[in-house]
PDB file of C-alpha atoms in Angstrom:
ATOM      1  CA  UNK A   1     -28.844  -1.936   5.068  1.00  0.00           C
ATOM      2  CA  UNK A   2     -30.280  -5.197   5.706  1.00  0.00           C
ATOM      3  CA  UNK A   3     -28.213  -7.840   6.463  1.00  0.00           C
ATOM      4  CA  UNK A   4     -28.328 -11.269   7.701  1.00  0.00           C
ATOM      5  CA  UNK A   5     -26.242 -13.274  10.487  1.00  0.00           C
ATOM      6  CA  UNK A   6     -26.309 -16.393  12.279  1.00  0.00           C
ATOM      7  CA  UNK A   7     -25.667 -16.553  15.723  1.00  0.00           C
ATOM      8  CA  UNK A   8     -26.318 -19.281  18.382  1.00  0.00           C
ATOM      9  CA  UNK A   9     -28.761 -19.262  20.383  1.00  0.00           C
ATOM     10  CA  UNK A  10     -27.481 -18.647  23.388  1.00  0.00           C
ATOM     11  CA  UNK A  11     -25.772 -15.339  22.051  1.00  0.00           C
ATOM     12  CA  UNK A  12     -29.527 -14.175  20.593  1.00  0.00           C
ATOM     13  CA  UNK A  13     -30.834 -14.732  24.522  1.00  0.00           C
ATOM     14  CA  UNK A  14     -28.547 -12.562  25.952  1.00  0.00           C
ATOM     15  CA  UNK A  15     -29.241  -9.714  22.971  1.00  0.00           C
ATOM     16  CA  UNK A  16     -32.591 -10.364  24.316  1.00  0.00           C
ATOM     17  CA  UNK A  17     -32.229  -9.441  28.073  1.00  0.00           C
ATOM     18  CA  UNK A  18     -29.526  -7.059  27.274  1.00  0.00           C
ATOM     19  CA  UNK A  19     -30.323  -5.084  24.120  1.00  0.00           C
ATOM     20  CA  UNK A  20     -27.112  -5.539  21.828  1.00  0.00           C
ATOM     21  CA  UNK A  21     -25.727  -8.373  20.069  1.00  0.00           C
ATOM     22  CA  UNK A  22     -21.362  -8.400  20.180  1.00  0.00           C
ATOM     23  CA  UNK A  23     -18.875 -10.808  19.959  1.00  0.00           C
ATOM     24  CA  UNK A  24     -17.572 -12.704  22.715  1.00  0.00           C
ATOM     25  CA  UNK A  25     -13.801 -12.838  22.520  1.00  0.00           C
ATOM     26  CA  UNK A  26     -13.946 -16.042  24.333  1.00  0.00           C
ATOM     27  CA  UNK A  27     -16.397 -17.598  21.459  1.00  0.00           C
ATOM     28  CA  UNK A  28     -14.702 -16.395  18.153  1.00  0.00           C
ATOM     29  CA  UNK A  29     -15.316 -18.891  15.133  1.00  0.00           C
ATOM     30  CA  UNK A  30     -11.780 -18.517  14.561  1.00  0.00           C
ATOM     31  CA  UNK A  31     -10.706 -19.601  17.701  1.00  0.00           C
ATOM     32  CA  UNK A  32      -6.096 -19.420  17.852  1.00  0.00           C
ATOM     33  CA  UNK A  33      -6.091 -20.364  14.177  1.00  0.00           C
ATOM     34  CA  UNK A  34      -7.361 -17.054  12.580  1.00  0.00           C
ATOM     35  CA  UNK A  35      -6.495 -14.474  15.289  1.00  0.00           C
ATOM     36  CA  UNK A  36      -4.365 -12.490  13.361  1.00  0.00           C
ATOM     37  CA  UNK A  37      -6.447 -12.486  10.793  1.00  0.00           C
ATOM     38  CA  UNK A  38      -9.786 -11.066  13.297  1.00  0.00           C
ATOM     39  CA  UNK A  39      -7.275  -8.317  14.414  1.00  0.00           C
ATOM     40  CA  UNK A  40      -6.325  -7.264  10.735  1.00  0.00           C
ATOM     41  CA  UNK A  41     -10.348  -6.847  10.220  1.00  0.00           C
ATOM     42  CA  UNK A  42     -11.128  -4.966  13.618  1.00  0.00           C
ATOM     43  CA  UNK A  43      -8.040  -2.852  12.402  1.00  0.00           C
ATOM     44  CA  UNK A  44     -10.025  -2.246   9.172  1.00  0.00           C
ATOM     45  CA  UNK A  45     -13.253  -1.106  10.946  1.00  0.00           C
ATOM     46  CA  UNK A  46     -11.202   1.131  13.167  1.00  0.00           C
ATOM     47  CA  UNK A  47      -9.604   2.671  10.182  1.00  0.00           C
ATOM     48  CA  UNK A  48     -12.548   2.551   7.708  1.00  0.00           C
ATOM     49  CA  UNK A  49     -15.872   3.419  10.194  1.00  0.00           C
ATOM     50  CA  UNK A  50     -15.194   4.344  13.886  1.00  0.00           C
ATOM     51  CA  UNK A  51     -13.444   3.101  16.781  1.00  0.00           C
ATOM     52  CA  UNK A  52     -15.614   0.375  18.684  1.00  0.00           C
ATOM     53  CA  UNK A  53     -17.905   0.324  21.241  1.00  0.00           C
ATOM     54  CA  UNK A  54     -15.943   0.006  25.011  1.00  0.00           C
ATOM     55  CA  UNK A  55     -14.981  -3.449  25.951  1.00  0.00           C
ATOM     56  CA  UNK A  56     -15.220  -4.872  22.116  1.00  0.00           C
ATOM     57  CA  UNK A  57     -12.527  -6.115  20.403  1.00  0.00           C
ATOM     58  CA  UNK A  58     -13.976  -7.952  17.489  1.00  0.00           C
ATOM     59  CA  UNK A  59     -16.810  -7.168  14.802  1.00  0.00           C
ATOM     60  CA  UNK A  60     -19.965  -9.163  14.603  1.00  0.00           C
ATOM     61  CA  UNK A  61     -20.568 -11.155  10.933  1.00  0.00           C
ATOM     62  CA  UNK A  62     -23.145 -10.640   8.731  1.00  0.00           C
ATOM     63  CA  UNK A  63     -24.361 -11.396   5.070  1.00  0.00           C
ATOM     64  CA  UNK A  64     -25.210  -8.765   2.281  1.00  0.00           C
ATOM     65  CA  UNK A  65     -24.736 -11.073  -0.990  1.00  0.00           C
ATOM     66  CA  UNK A  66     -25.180 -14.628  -0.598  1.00  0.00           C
ATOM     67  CA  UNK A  67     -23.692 -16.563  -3.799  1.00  0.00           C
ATOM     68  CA  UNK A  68     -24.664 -13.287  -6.524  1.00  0.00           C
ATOM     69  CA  UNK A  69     -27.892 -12.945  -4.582  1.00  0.00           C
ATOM     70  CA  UNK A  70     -29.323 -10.159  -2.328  1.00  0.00           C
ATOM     71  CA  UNK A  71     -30.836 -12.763  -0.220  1.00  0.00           C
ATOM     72  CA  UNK A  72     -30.252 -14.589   3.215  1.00  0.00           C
ATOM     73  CA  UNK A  73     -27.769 -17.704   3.755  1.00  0.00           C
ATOM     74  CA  UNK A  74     -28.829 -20.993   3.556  1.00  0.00           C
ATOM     75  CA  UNK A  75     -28.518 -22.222   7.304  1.00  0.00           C
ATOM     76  CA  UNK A  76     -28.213 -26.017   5.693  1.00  0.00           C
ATOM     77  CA  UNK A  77     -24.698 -25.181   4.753  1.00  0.00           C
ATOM     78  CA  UNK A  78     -21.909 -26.620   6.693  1.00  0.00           C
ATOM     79  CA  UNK A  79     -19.617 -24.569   8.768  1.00  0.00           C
ATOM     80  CA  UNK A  80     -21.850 -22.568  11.435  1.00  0.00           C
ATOM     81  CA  UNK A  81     -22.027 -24.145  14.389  1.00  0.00           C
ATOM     82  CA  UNK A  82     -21.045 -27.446  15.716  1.00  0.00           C
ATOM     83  CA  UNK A  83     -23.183 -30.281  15.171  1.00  0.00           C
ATOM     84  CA  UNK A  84     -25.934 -30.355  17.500  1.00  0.00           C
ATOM     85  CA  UNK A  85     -25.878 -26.198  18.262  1.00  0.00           C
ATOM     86  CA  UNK A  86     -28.820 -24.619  18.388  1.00  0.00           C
ATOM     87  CA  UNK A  87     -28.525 -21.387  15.946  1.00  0.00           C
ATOM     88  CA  UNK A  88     -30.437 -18.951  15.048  1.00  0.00           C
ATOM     89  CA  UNK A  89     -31.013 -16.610  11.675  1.00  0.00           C
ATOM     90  CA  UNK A  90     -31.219 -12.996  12.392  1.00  0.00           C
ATOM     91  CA  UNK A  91     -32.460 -10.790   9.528  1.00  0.00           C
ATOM     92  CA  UNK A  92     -31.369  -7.061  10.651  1.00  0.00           C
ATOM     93  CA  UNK A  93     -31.431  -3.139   9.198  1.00  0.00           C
ATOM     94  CA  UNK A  94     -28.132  -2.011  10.343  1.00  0.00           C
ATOM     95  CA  UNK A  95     -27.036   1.605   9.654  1.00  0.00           C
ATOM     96  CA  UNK A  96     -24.881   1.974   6.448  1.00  0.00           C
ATOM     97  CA  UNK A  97     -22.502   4.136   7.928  1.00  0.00           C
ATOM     98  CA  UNK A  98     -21.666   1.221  10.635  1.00  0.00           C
ATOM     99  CA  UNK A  99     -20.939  -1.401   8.291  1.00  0.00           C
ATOM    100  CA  UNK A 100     -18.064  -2.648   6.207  1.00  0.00           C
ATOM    101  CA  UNK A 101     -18.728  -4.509   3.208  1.00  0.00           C
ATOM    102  CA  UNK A 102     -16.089  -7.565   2.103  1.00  0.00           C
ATOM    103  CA  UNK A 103     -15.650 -10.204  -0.748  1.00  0.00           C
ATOM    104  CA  UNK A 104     -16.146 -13.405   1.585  1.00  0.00           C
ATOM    105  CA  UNK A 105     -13.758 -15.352  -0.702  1.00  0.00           C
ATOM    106  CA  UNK A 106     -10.751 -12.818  -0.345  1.00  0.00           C
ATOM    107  CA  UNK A 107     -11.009 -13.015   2.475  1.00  0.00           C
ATOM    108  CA  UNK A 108      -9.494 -15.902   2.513  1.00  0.00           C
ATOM    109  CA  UNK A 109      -6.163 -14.856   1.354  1.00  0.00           C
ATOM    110  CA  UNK A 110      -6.255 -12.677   4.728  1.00  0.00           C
ATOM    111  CA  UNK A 111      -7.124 -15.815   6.785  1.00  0.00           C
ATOM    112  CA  UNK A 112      -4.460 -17.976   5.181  1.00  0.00           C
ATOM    113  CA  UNK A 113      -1.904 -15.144   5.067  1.00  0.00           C
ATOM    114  CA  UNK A 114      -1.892 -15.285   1.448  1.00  0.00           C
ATOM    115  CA  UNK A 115      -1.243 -12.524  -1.209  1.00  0.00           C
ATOM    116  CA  UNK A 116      -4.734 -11.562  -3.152  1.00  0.00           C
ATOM    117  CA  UNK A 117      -3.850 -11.946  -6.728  1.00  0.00           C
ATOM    118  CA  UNK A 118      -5.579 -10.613  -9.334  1.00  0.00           C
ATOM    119  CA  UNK A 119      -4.372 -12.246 -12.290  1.00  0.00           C
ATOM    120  CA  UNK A 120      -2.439 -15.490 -13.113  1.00  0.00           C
ATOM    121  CA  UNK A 121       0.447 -13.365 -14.111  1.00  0.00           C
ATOM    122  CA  UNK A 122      -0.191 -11.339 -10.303  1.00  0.00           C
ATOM    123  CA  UNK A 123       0.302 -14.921  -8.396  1.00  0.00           C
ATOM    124  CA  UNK A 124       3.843 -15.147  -7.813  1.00  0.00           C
ATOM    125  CA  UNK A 125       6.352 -14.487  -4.854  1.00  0.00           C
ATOM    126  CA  UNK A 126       5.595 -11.043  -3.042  1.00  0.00           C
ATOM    127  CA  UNK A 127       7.017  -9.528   0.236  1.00  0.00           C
ATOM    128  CA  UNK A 128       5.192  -9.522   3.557  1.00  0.00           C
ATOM    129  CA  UNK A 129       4.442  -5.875   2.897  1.00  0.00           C
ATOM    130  CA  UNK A 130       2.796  -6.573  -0.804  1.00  0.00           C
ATOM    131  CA  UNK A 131       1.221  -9.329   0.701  1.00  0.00           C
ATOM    132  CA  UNK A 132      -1.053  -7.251   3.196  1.00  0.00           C
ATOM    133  CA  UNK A 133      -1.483  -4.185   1.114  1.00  0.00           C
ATOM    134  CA  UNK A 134      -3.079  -6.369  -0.859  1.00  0.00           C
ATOM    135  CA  UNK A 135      -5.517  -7.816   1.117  1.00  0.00           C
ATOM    136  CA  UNK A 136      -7.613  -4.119   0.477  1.00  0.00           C
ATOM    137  CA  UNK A 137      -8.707  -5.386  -2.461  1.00  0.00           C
ATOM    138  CA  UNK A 138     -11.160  -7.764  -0.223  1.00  0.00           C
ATOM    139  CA  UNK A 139     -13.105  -4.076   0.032  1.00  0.00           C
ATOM    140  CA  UNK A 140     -13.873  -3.523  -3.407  1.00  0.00           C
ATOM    141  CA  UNK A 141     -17.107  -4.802  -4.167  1.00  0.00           C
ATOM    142  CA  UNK A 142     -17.857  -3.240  -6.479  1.00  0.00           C
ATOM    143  CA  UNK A 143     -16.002  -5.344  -8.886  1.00  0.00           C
ATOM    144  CA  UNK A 144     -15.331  -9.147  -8.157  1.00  0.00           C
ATOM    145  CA  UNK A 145     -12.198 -10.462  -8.636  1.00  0.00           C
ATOM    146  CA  UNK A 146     -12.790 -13.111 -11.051  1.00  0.00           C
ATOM    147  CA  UNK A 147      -9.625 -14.835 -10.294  1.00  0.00           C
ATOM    148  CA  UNK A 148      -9.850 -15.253  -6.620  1.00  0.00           C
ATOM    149  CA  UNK A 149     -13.879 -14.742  -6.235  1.00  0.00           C
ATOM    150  CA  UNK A 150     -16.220 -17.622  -7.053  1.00  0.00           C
ATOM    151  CA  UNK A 151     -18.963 -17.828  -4.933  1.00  0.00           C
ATOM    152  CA  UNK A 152     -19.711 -14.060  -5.216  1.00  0.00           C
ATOM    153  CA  UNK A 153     -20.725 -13.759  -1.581  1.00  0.00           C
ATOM    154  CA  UNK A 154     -20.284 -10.580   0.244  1.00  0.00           C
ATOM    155  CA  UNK A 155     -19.944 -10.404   4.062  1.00  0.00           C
ATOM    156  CA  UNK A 156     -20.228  -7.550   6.118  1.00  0.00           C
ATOM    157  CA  UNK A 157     -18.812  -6.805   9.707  1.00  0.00           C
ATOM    158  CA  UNK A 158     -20.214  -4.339  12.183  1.00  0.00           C
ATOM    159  CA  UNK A 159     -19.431  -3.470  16.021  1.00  0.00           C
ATOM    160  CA  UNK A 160     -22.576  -4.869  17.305  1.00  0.00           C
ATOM    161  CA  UNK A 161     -26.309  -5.166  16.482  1.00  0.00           C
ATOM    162  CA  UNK A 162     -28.942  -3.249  18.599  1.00  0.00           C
ATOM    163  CA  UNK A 163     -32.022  -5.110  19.000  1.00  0.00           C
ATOM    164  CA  UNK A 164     -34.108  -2.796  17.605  1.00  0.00           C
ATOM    165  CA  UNK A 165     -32.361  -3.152  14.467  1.00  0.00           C
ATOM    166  CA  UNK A 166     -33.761  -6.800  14.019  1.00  0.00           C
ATOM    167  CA  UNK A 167     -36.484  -7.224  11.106  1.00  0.00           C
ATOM    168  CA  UNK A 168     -37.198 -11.094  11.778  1.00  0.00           C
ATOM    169  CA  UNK A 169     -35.987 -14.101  13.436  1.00  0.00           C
ATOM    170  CA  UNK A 170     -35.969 -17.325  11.945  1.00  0.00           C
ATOM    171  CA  UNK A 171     -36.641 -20.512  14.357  1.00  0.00           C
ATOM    172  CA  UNK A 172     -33.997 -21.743  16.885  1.00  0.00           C
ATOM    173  CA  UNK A 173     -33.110 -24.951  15.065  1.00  0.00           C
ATOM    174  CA  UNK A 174     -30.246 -27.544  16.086  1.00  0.00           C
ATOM    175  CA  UNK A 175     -27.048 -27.277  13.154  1.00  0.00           C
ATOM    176  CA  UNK A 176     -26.404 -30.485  11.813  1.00  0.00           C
ATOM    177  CA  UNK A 177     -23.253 -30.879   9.798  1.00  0.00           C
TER     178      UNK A 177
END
């Protein structure tokens, strides 16, 4: 499946020497403010496509749909590195069977802890336990959820990318926000 991810730079040097791309607990996007939220998803790839490699606790993020479109991100967009970071686009072929497929915007009812409605009528007052059954529905994409979804971007998460599973490399360019 290809897929596309941004990484920074210094993360693409050491796939380089070393062969595999993973995340870095210490370096998570998410930081404290999402952590619960990064252990629901590794949860869900346990669960959904295979316990991960030894020593990794979190999935690496990737692309599939970007705004309705079977095509890579748009590295001008805000939000992937601080200003100044040097980043880098990977395009990569990862196996289908070691990839989970998500709506990017529902998940943001997981991040904020939020229940994922489906309807106007759905949005009302639900218990802790309705509240994270819920958040499956981020899964199905084959349908969007029109009242949550807008963008119609689908991520994907996987354990870690093998080098030889990269199809191109776009130029190490400095983010600016």
């Amino acid at each position: 499946m290809i897929l596309w991810t941004i990484q920074h730079k210094e993360a693409y040097l050491k796939m380089q020497s070393s062969g595999v791309l993973r995340t870095d607990a210490n370096h998570l996007f998410c930081e404290d403010d999402f952590r619960d939220a990064y252990d629901w998803m590794s949860c869900q790839m346990k669960k959904r496509i295979s316990e991960p490699p030894d020593g990794v606790q979190y999935p690496v993020w990737l692309w599939h749909t970007w705004e309705g479109n079977r095509k890579r991100p748009d590295m001008r967009r805000s939000g992937y590195a601080p200003s100044g970071a040097s980043i880098v686009l990977l395009t990569v072929d990862v196996p289908d069977e070691k990839v989970l497929l998500s709506d990017f915007d529902c998940w943001h009812a997981v991040l904020n802890g939020n229940y994922l409605a489906t309807s106007e009528e759905d949005d009302c007052s639900h218990s802790p336990e309705e509240i994270a059954e819920s958040w499956n529905g981020i899964f199905d994409v084959s349908s969007v959820n029109t009242y949550y979804s807008y963008s119609l971007s689908i991520q994907a998460t996987t354990w870690e990318i093998q080098k030889e599973w990269i199809k191109w490399t776009d130029h190490v360019r400095k983010y600016f926000k």
